[in-house]
């Protein structure tokens, strides 16, 4: 029978875990036995609610505020995790934003803020955890990209460029870290029910999804749990796992 707590004794840091997909990933990894650090940027009450929920279910979690687009805040956060827990086994780079608009009218600030968080934030967090993971000769890094990073999307030049960049970053870091037992994979969700997609016009979206519905955050979280767990995904690295209802078939 499969181990129901494959992450027991391990520590997982999930960025942007106060809401949506990140909160679901935090719950899932806690259920798998990990102590989860719930990172958030500006929603302390929501982050504390996720922590309380995990604890009420018998799991272990605590929250840490940090803007993951800011180098110093990322370094401080990872240092705090290592000081408090003495280890860091799983990093899930989930925090992300959209600032949509047609390219011709896109403000440079909207381009830059999406690149800074959705791409550079993944780089900063990966670099910050790399020393400890490489030294430990084990670790799992899971980057949340998007199918938009594979196919592009009108109105999302900034977002799709960042998400495509995350796929390149995933593959390069996977190649660099493989010899030290650290794997790096990406999960590419399609359209998932969350605050990020709450305002979108559903009709054209649903037409493009063979399974005929939006995904749930838990359906992304279970893919992350698979990639985080040993031995389940121990021979996978540099891969992009799509959770998109069949939207992009390659
Ligand atoms: P969401 O509901 O809008 O939640 C975003 C999360 O990111 C929140 O926890 C937020 O924290 C956090 N965050 C925002 N700015 C941050 C910063 N500077 N530093 C640290 N955390 C920050 O989004 P979601 O739909 O769950 O998306 C999660 C990830 O999945 C993103 O990377 C997104 O691009 C990706 N994705 C989503 C979909 C979808 O359909 N929803 C599809 C493909 C990919 P606060 O609450 O503190 O602001």
mmCIF file of C-alpha atoms and ligand atoms in Angstrom:
data_model
loop_
_atom_site.group_PDB
_atom_site.id
_atom_site.type_symbol
_atom_site.label_atom_id
_atom_site.label_comp_id
_atom_site.label_asym_id
_atom_site.label_seq_id
_atom_site.Cartn_x
_atom_site.Cartn_y
_atom_site.Cartn_z
ATOM 1 C CA UNK A 1 0.000 0.000 0.000
ATOM 2 C CA UNK A 2 1.235 3.534 -0.798
ATOM 3 C CA UNK A 3 2.648 5.514 2.141
ATOM 4 C CA UNK A 4 0.004 8.088 3.173
ATOM 5 C CA UNK A 5 2.612 10.407 4.709
ATOM 6 C CA UNK A 6 5.595 10.231 2.326
ATOM 7 C CA UNK A 7 6.771 13.676 3.476
ATOM 8 C CA UNK A 8 6.814 12.915 7.218
ATOM 9 C CA UNK A 9 9.744 14.670 8.884
ATOM 10 C CA UNK A 10 10.284 16.917 5.862
ATOM 11 C CA UNK A 11 9.914 20.678 5.530
ATOM 12 C CA UNK A 12 8.179 22.337 2.563
ATOM 13 C CA UNK A 13 8.122 26.027 1.667
ATOM 14 C CA UNK A 14 5.198 27.080 -0.538
ATOM 15 C CA UNK A 15 5.270 30.622 -1.933
ATOM 16 C CA UNK A 16 1.960 32.446 -2.334
ATOM 17 C CA UNK A 17 0.160 29.943 -0.116
ATOM 18 C CA UNK A 18 -2.412 32.245 1.470
ATOM 19 C CA UNK A 19 -4.984 31.703 -1.273
ATOM 20 C CA UNK A 20 -5.961 29.659 -4.311
ATOM 21 C CA UNK A 21 -3.650 26.990 -5.690
ATOM 22 C CA UNK A 22 -0.854 27.715 -3.189
ATOM 23 C CA UNK A 23 -3.168 27.260 -0.190
ATOM 24 C CA UNK A 24 -4.333 23.963 -1.630
ATOM 25 C CA UNK A 25 -0.725 22.826 -2.173
ATOM 26 C CA UNK A 26 0.099 23.764 1.439
ATOM 27 C CA UNK A 27 -2.822 21.651 2.739
ATOM 28 C CA UNK A 28 -1.892 18.723 0.506
ATOM 29 C CA UNK A 29 1.795 18.690 1.505
ATOM 30 C CA UNK A 30 0.844 18.980 5.187
ATOM 31 C CA UNK A 31 -1.509 16.052 4.759
ATOM 32 C CA UNK A 32 1.423 14.148 3.238
ATOM 33 C CA UNK A 33 3.283 14.739 6.512
ATOM 34 C CA UNK A 34 5.449 17.794 5.801
ATOM 35 C CA UNK A 35 5.833 20.798 8.060
ATOM 36 C CA UNK A 36 4.675 23.557 5.724
ATOM 37 C CA UNK A 37 5.848 27.151 5.649
ATOM 38 C CA UNK A 38 2.990 29.231 4.248
ATOM 39 C CA UNK A 39 4.482 32.237 2.473
ATOM 40 C CA UNK A 40 2.296 35.224 1.609
ATOM 41 C CA UNK A 41 2.758 38.829 0.527
ATOM 42 C CA UNK A 42 -0.163 40.905 1.750
ATOM 43 C CA UNK A 43 -2.852 38.649 3.263
ATOM 44 C CA UNK A 44 -1.795 37.768 6.842
ATOM 45 C CA UNK A 45 -5.315 36.767 7.904
ATOM 46 C CA UNK A 46 -5.731 34.400 4.952
ATOM 47 C CA UNK A 47 -2.282 32.885 5.576
ATOM 48 C CA UNK A 48 -3.084 32.376 9.271
ATOM 49 C CA UNK A 49 -6.368 30.722 8.307
ATOM 50 C CA UNK A 50 -4.458 28.220 6.134
ATOM 51 C CA UNK A 51 -2.046 27.542 9.016
ATOM 52 C CA UNK A 52 -4.946 27.091 11.474
ATOM 53 C CA UNK A 53 -6.729 24.738 9.097
ATOM 54 C CA UNK A 54 -3.622 22.576 8.694
ATOM 55 C CA UNK A 55 -3.064 22.488 12.452
ATOM 56 C CA UNK A 56 -6.717 21.637 13.125
ATOM 57 C CA UNK A 57 -6.302 18.657 10.784
ATOM 58 C CA UNK A 58 -3.310 17.491 12.860
ATOM 59 C CA UNK A 59 -0.615 18.904 10.579
ATOM 60 C CA UNK A 60 2.244 21.316 11.143
ATOM 61 C CA UNK A 61 2.532 24.750 9.560
ATOM 62 C CA UNK A 62 3.603 28.325 10.157
ATOM 63 C CA UNK A 63 3.471 31.441 8.016
ATOM 64 C CA UNK A 64 6.111 33.858 6.800
ATOM 65 C CA UNK A 65 5.492 37.183 5.061
ATOM 66 C CA UNK A 66 7.840 37.961 2.161
ATOM 67 C CA UNK A 67 7.563 39.536 -1.253
ATOM 68 C CA UNK A 68 9.323 36.870 -3.295
ATOM 69 C CA UNK A 69 10.235 39.388 -5.981
ATOM 70 C CA UNK A 70 12.593 41.010 -3.438
ATOM 71 C CA UNK A 71 16.016 39.406 -3.045
ATOM 72 C CA UNK A 72 16.569 40.393 0.575
ATOM 73 C CA UNK A 73 13.140 39.231 1.714
ATOM 74 C CA UNK A 74 13.657 35.865 0.002
ATOM 75 C CA UNK A 75 17.068 35.397 1.629
ATOM 76 C CA UNK A 76 15.615 36.292 5.044
ATOM 77 C CA UNK A 77 12.724 33.862 4.583
ATOM 78 C CA UNK A 78 14.916 30.902 3.613
ATOM 79 C CA UNK A 79 17.309 31.701 6.458
ATOM 80 C CA UNK A 80 14.356 31.737 8.888
ATOM 81 C CA UNK A 81 13.171 28.324 7.656
ATOM 82 C CA UNK A 82 16.638 26.786 7.971
ATOM 83 C CA UNK A 83 17.207 28.306 11.426
ATOM 84 C CA UNK A 84 13.845 27.183 12.745
ATOM 85 C CA UNK A 85 13.576 23.754 11.113
ATOM 86 C CA UNK A 86 17.207 22.869 10.360
ATOM 87 C CA UNK A 87 16.263 21.603 6.898
ATOM 88 C CA UNK A 88 14.341 22.437 3.746
ATOM 89 C CA UNK A 89 13.282 19.529 1.567
ATOM 90 C CA UNK A 90 10.640 20.896 -0.797
ATOM 91 C CA UNK A 91 10.277 24.311 -2.429
ATOM 92 C CA UNK A 92 7.108 25.084 -4.380
ATOM 93 C CA UNK A 93 7.441 28.280 -6.412
ATOM 94 C CA UNK A 94 3.760 29.127 -6.718
ATOM 95 C CA UNK A 95 3.392 32.892 -6.102
ATOM 96 C CA UNK A 96 2.192 34.674 -9.204
ATOM 97 C CA UNK A 97 0.223 37.627 -10.529
ATOM 98 C CA UNK A 98 -1.371 38.762 -13.782
ATOM 99 C CA UNK A 99 -1.352 42.273 -15.244
ATOM 100 C CA UNK A 100 -3.127 41.605 -18.528
ATOM 101 C CA UNK A 101 -3.324 43.941 -21.507
ATOM 102 C CA UNK A 102 -2.673 43.984 -25.223
ATOM 103 C CA UNK A 103 1.030 44.280 -25.990
ATOM 104 C CA UNK A 104 0.683 47.500 -28.002
ATOM 105 C CA UNK A 105 -0.709 49.286 -24.936
ATOM 106 C CA UNK A 106 1.056 47.333 -22.195
ATOM 107 C CA UNK A 107 2.675 49.595 -19.621
ATOM 108 C CA UNK A 108 6.341 48.855 -18.921
ATOM 109 C CA UNK A 109 5.475 48.671 -15.215
ATOM 110 C CA UNK A 110 2.954 45.888 -15.922
ATOM 111 C CA UNK A 111 5.508 44.005 -18.005
ATOM 112 C CA UNK A 112 8.150 44.391 -15.308
ATOM 113 C CA UNK A 113 6.078 43.523 -12.241
ATOM 114 C CA UNK A 114 4.964 40.216 -13.798
ATOM 115 C CA UNK A 115 8.517 39.314 -14.858
ATOM 116 C CA UNK A 116 9.856 40.351 -11.428
ATOM 117 C CA UNK A 117 7.502 38.090 -9.477
ATOM 118 C CA UNK A 118 6.584 35.244 -11.841
ATOM 119 C CA UNK A 119 10.082 34.678 -13.263
ATOM 120 C CA UNK A 120 12.740 36.437 -11.165
ATOM 121 C CA UNK A 121 10.937 35.367 -7.965
ATOM 122 C CA UNK A 122 11.363 31.727 -9.000
ATOM 123 C CA UNK A 123 15.064 32.352 -9.665
ATOM 124 C CA UNK A 124 15.552 34.114 -6.302
ATOM 125 C CA UNK A 125 13.823 31.378 -4.281
ATOM 126 C CA UNK A 126 15.592 28.573 -6.179
ATOM 127 C CA UNK A 127 18.981 30.189 -5.651
ATOM 128 C CA UNK A 128 18.239 30.827 -1.977
ATOM 129 C CA UNK A 129 17.411 27.161 -1.244
ATOM 130 C CA UNK A 130 20.033 25.647 -3.547
ATOM 131 C CA UNK A 131 22.972 25.682 -1.132
ATOM 132 C CA UNK A 132 21.109 23.771 1.594
ATOM 133 C CA UNK A 133 19.556 21.279 -0.838
ATOM 134 C CA UNK A 134 22.793 20.593 -2.721
ATOM 135 C CA UNK A 135 24.622 20.138 0.578
ATOM 136 C CA UNK A 136 21.938 17.717 1.777
ATOM 137 C CA UNK A 137 22.176 15.923 -1.596
ATOM 138 C CA UNK A 138 18.398 15.802 -1.774
ATOM 139 C CA UNK A 139 15.521 18.135 -2.461
ATOM 140 C CA UNK A 140 12.501 18.749 -4.627
ATOM 141 C CA UNK A 141 11.787 22.020 -6.389
ATOM 142 C CA UNK A 142 8.422 22.380 -8.098
ATOM 143 C CA UNK A 143 7.678 25.438 -10.199
ATOM 144 C CA UNK A 144 4.125 26.415 -11.051
ATOM 145 C CA UNK A 145 4.123 27.568 -14.648
ATOM 146 C CA UNK A 146 1.064 27.680 -16.944
ATOM 147 C CA UNK A 147 -0.145 26.247 -20.249
ATOM 148 C CA UNK A 148 0.019 29.863 -21.401
ATOM 149 C CA UNK A 149 3.816 29.520 -21.173
ATOM 150 C CA UNK A 150 3.564 26.719 -23.740
ATOM 151 C CA UNK A 151 1.055 28.194 -26.157
ATOM 152 C CA UNK A 152 1.015 31.995 -25.617
ATOM 153 C CA UNK A 153 -2.180 33.977 -25.070
ATOM 154 C CA UNK A 154 -3.387 37.315 -26.448
ATOM 155 C CA UNK A 155 -3.377 39.931 -23.701
ATOM 156 C CA UNK A 156 -0.796 38.052 -21.637
ATOM 157 C CA UNK A 157 2.586 38.771 -23.300
ATOM 158 C CA UNK A 158 4.151 39.508 -19.900
ATOM 159 C CA UNK A 159 2.604 36.495 -18.156
ATOM 160 C CA UNK A 160 3.270 33.991 -20.951
ATOM 161 C CA UNK A 161 6.868 35.203 -21.342
ATOM 162 C CA UNK A 162 7.431 34.772 -17.595
ATOM 163 C CA UNK A 163 5.816 31.326 -17.546
ATOM 164 C CA UNK A 164 7.806 30.188 -20.615
ATOM 165 C CA UNK A 165 10.900 31.498 -18.828
ATOM 166 C CA UNK A 166 10.021 29.380 -15.802
ATOM 167 C CA UNK A 167 10.086 26.286 -18.029
ATOM 168 C CA UNK A 168 13.604 27.163 -19.256
ATOM 169 C CA UNK A 169 14.678 27.869 -15.677
ATOM 170 C CA UNK A 170 13.201 24.528 -14.573
ATOM 171 C CA UNK A 171 15.168 22.603 -17.197
ATOM 172 C CA UNK A 172 18.457 24.445 -16.606
ATOM 173 C CA UNK A 173 18.291 24.096 -12.831
ATOM 174 C CA UNK A 174 17.252 20.443 -13.194
ATOM 175 C CA UNK A 175 20.377 19.823 -15.307
ATOM 176 C CA UNK A 176 22.591 21.694 -12.820
ATOM 177 C CA UNK A 177 21.265 20.024 -9.676
ATOM 178 C CA UNK A 178 20.690 16.455 -10.897
ATOM 179 C CA UNK A 179 24.094 15.094 -9.906
ATOM 180 C CA UNK A 180 23.399 16.172 -6.301
ATOM 181 C CA UNK A 181 20.052 14.403 -6.019
ATOM 182 C CA UNK A 182 17.918 17.544 -6.283
ATOM 183 C CA UNK A 183 15.085 17.354 -8.817
ATOM 184 C CA UNK A 184 13.341 20.314 -10.423
ATOM 185 C CA UNK A 185 10.032 19.944 -12.220
ATOM 186 C CA UNK A 186 7.214 22.225 -13.304
ATOM 187 C CA UNK A 187 3.452 21.902 -13.136
ATOM 188 C CA UNK A 188 1.512 23.703 -15.875
ATOM 189 C CA UNK A 189 -2.117 24.279 -14.906
ATOM 190 C CA UNK A 190 -4.736 25.242 -17.446
ATOM 191 C CA UNK A 191 -7.701 27.269 -16.164
ATOM 192 C CA UNK A 192 -8.183 26.670 -12.440
ATOM 193 C CA UNK A 193 -10.882 28.147 -10.169
ATOM 194 C CA UNK A 194 -9.190 30.866 -8.052
ATOM 195 C CA UNK A 195 -9.178 34.631 -7.478
ATOM 196 C CA UNK A 196 -6.903 34.888 -10.534
ATOM 197 C CA UNK A 197 -9.552 33.508 -12.892
ATOM 198 C CA UNK A 198 -12.674 34.772 -11.087
ATOM 199 C CA UNK A 199 -13.293 37.648 -13.514
ATOM 200 C CA UNK A 200 -12.707 35.757 -16.778
ATOM 201 C CA UNK A 201 -15.434 35.125 -19.344
ATOM 202 C CA UNK A 202 -16.103 31.391 -18.918
ATOM 203 C CA UNK A 203 -17.800 30.530 -22.186
ATOM 204 C CA UNK A 204 -14.837 30.670 -24.612
ATOM 205 C CA UNK A 205 -12.599 29.070 -21.993
ATOM 206 C CA UNK A 206 -14.838 26.063 -21.455
ATOM 207 C CA UNK A 207 -15.057 25.497 -25.221
ATOM 208 C CA UNK A 208 -11.275 25.091 -25.346
ATOM 209 C CA UNK A 209 -11.139 22.465 -22.578
ATOM 210 C CA UNK A 210 -11.819 18.869 -23.700
ATOM 211 C CA UNK A 211 -12.871 17.863 -20.165
ATOM 212 C CA UNK A 212 -15.406 20.710 -20.350
ATOM 213 C CA UNK A 213 -14.782 22.355 -16.989
ATOM 214 C CA UNK A 214 -12.310 24.498 -15.052
ATOM 215 C CA UNK A 215 -9.886 22.661 -12.780
ATOM 216 C CA UNK A 216 -9.869 22.799 -8.992
ATOM 217 C CA UNK A 217 -6.822 23.912 -6.954
ATOM 218 C CA UNK A 218 -6.773 20.435 -5.365
ATOM 219 C CA UNK A 219 -6.201 18.924 -8.802
ATOM 220 C CA UNK A 220 -3.000 20.956 -9.167
ATOM 221 C CA UNK A 221 -2.014 20.212 -5.569
ATOM 222 C CA UNK A 222 -2.175 16.459 -6.097
ATOM 223 C CA UNK A 223 0.275 16.743 -9.027
ATOM 224 C CA UNK A 224 2.615 18.754 -6.780
ATOM 225 C CA UNK A 225 2.321 16.138 -4.041
ATOM 226 C CA UNK A 226 3.286 13.441 -6.552
ATOM 227 C CA UNK A 227 6.373 15.393 -7.674
ATOM 228 C CA UNK A 228 7.381 16.099 -4.064
ATOM 229 C CA UNK A 229 7.078 12.548 -2.831
ATOM 230 C CA UNK A 230 9.827 9.980 -2.764
ATOM 231 C CA UNK A 231 9.913 7.432 -4.323
ATOM 232 C CA UNK A 232 6.858 8.370 -6.437
ATOM 233 C CA UNK A 233 8.651 10.879 -8.672
ATOM 234 C CA UNK A 234 12.265 10.022 -7.875
ATOM 235 C CA UNK A 235 13.211 9.420 -11.547
ATOM 236 C CA UNK A 236 11.617 12.612 -12.898
ATOM 237 C CA UNK A 237 13.465 15.858 -13.379
ATOM 238 C CA UNK A 238 13.263 18.779 -15.820
ATOM 239 C CA UNK A 239 9.703 17.841 -16.754
ATOM 240 C CA UNK A 240 6.524 19.865 -17.215
ATOM 241 C CA UNK A 241 3.421 18.124 -15.931
ATOM 242 C CA UNK A 242 0.237 19.608 -17.440
ATOM 243 C CA UNK A 243 -2.940 19.752 -15.367
ATOM 244 C CA UNK A 244 -5.237 21.328 -17.908
ATOM 245 C CA UNK A 245 -8.229 19.136 -18.724
ATOM 246 C CA UNK A 246 -6.617 18.282 -22.056
ATOM 247 C CA UNK A 247 -6.432 21.908 -23.209
ATOM 248 C CA UNK A 248 -2.932 21.650 -24.680
ATOM 249 C CA UNK A 249 -2.047 18.267 -26.095
ATOM 250 C CA UNK A 250 1.456 17.952 -27.463
HETATM 251 P P1 LIG B 1 -4.221 33.731 -6.622
HETATM 252 O O1 LIG B 1 -5.454 33.049 -6.165
HETATM 253 O O2 LIG B 1 -4.292 35.104 -7.180
HETATM 254 O O3 LIG B 1 -3.149 33.684 -5.421
HETATM 255 C C1 LIG B 1 -1.895 34.269 -5.598
HETATM 256 C C2 LIG B 1 -1.021 33.987 -4.404
HETATM 257 O O4 LIG B 1 0.262 34.580 -4.648
HETATM 258 C C3 LIG B 1 -1.552 34.592 -3.109
HETATM 259 O O5 LIG B 1 -1.296 33.698 -2.055
HETATM 260 C C4 LIG B 1 -0.709 35.852 -2.972
HETATM 261 O O6 LIG B 1 -0.472 36.253 -1.620
HETATM 262 C C5 LIG B 1 0.596 35.401 -3.543
HETATM 263 N N1 LIG B 1 1.441 36.520 -3.952
HETATM 264 C C6 LIG B 1 1.114 37.555 -4.770
HETATM 265 N N2 LIG B 1 2.164 38.390 -4.885
HETATM 266 C C7 LIG B 1 3.164 37.863 -4.122
HETATM 267 C C8 LIG B 1 4.476 38.261 -3.822
HETATM 268 N N3 LIG B 1 5.015 39.379 -4.356
HETATM 269 N N4 LIG B 1 5.223 37.499 -2.982
HETATM 270 C C9 LIG B 1 4.703 36.373 -2.414
HETATM 271 N N5 LIG B 1 3.445 35.942 -2.670
HETATM 272 C C10 LIG B 1 2.697 36.683 -3.513
HETATM 273 O O7 LIG B 1 -3.492 32.863 -7.767
HETATM 274 P P2 LIG B 1 -3.659 31.319 -8.163
HETATM 275 O O8 LIG B 1 -4.667 31.229 -9.229
HETATM 276 O O9 LIG B 1 -3.765 30.486 -6.951
HETATM 277 O O10 LIG B 1 -2.237 31.078 -8.870
HETATM 278 C C11 LIG B 1 -1.160 30.437 -8.225
HETATM 279 C C12 LIG B 1 -0.095 30.137 -9.274
HETATM 280 O O11 LIG B 1 -0.636 29.291 -10.282
HETATM 281 C C13 LIG B 1 0.447 31.360 -9.987
HETATM 282 O O12 LIG B 1 1.822 31.199 -10.254
HETATM 283 C C14 LIG B 1 -0.327 31.372 -11.274
HETATM 284 O O13 LIG B 1 0.355 32.059 -12.297
HETATM 285 C C15 LIG B 1 -0.419 29.890 -11.540
HETATM 286 N N6 LIG B 1 -1.482 29.513 -12.461
HETATM 287 C C16 LIG B 1 -2.792 29.760 -12.144
HETATM 288 C C17 LIG B 1 -3.787 29.377 -13.024
HETATM 289 C C18 LIG B 1 -5.248 29.595 -12.746
HETATM 290 O O14 LIG B 1 -6.055 29.298 -13.638
HETATM 291 N N7 LIG B 1 -5.636 30.066 -11.580
HETATM 292 C C19 LIG B 1 -3.432 28.758 -14.224
HETATM 293 C C20 LIG B 1 -2.112 28.528 -14.512
HETATM 294 C C21 LIG B 1 -1.144 28.899 -13.613
HETATM 295 P P3 LIG B 1 -1.357 37.432 -0.897
HETATM 296 O O15 LIG B 1 -2.676 36.775 -0.597
HETATM 297 O O16 LIG B 1 -0.620 37.768 0.322
HETATM 298 O O17 LIG B 1 -1.459 38.532 -1.899
#
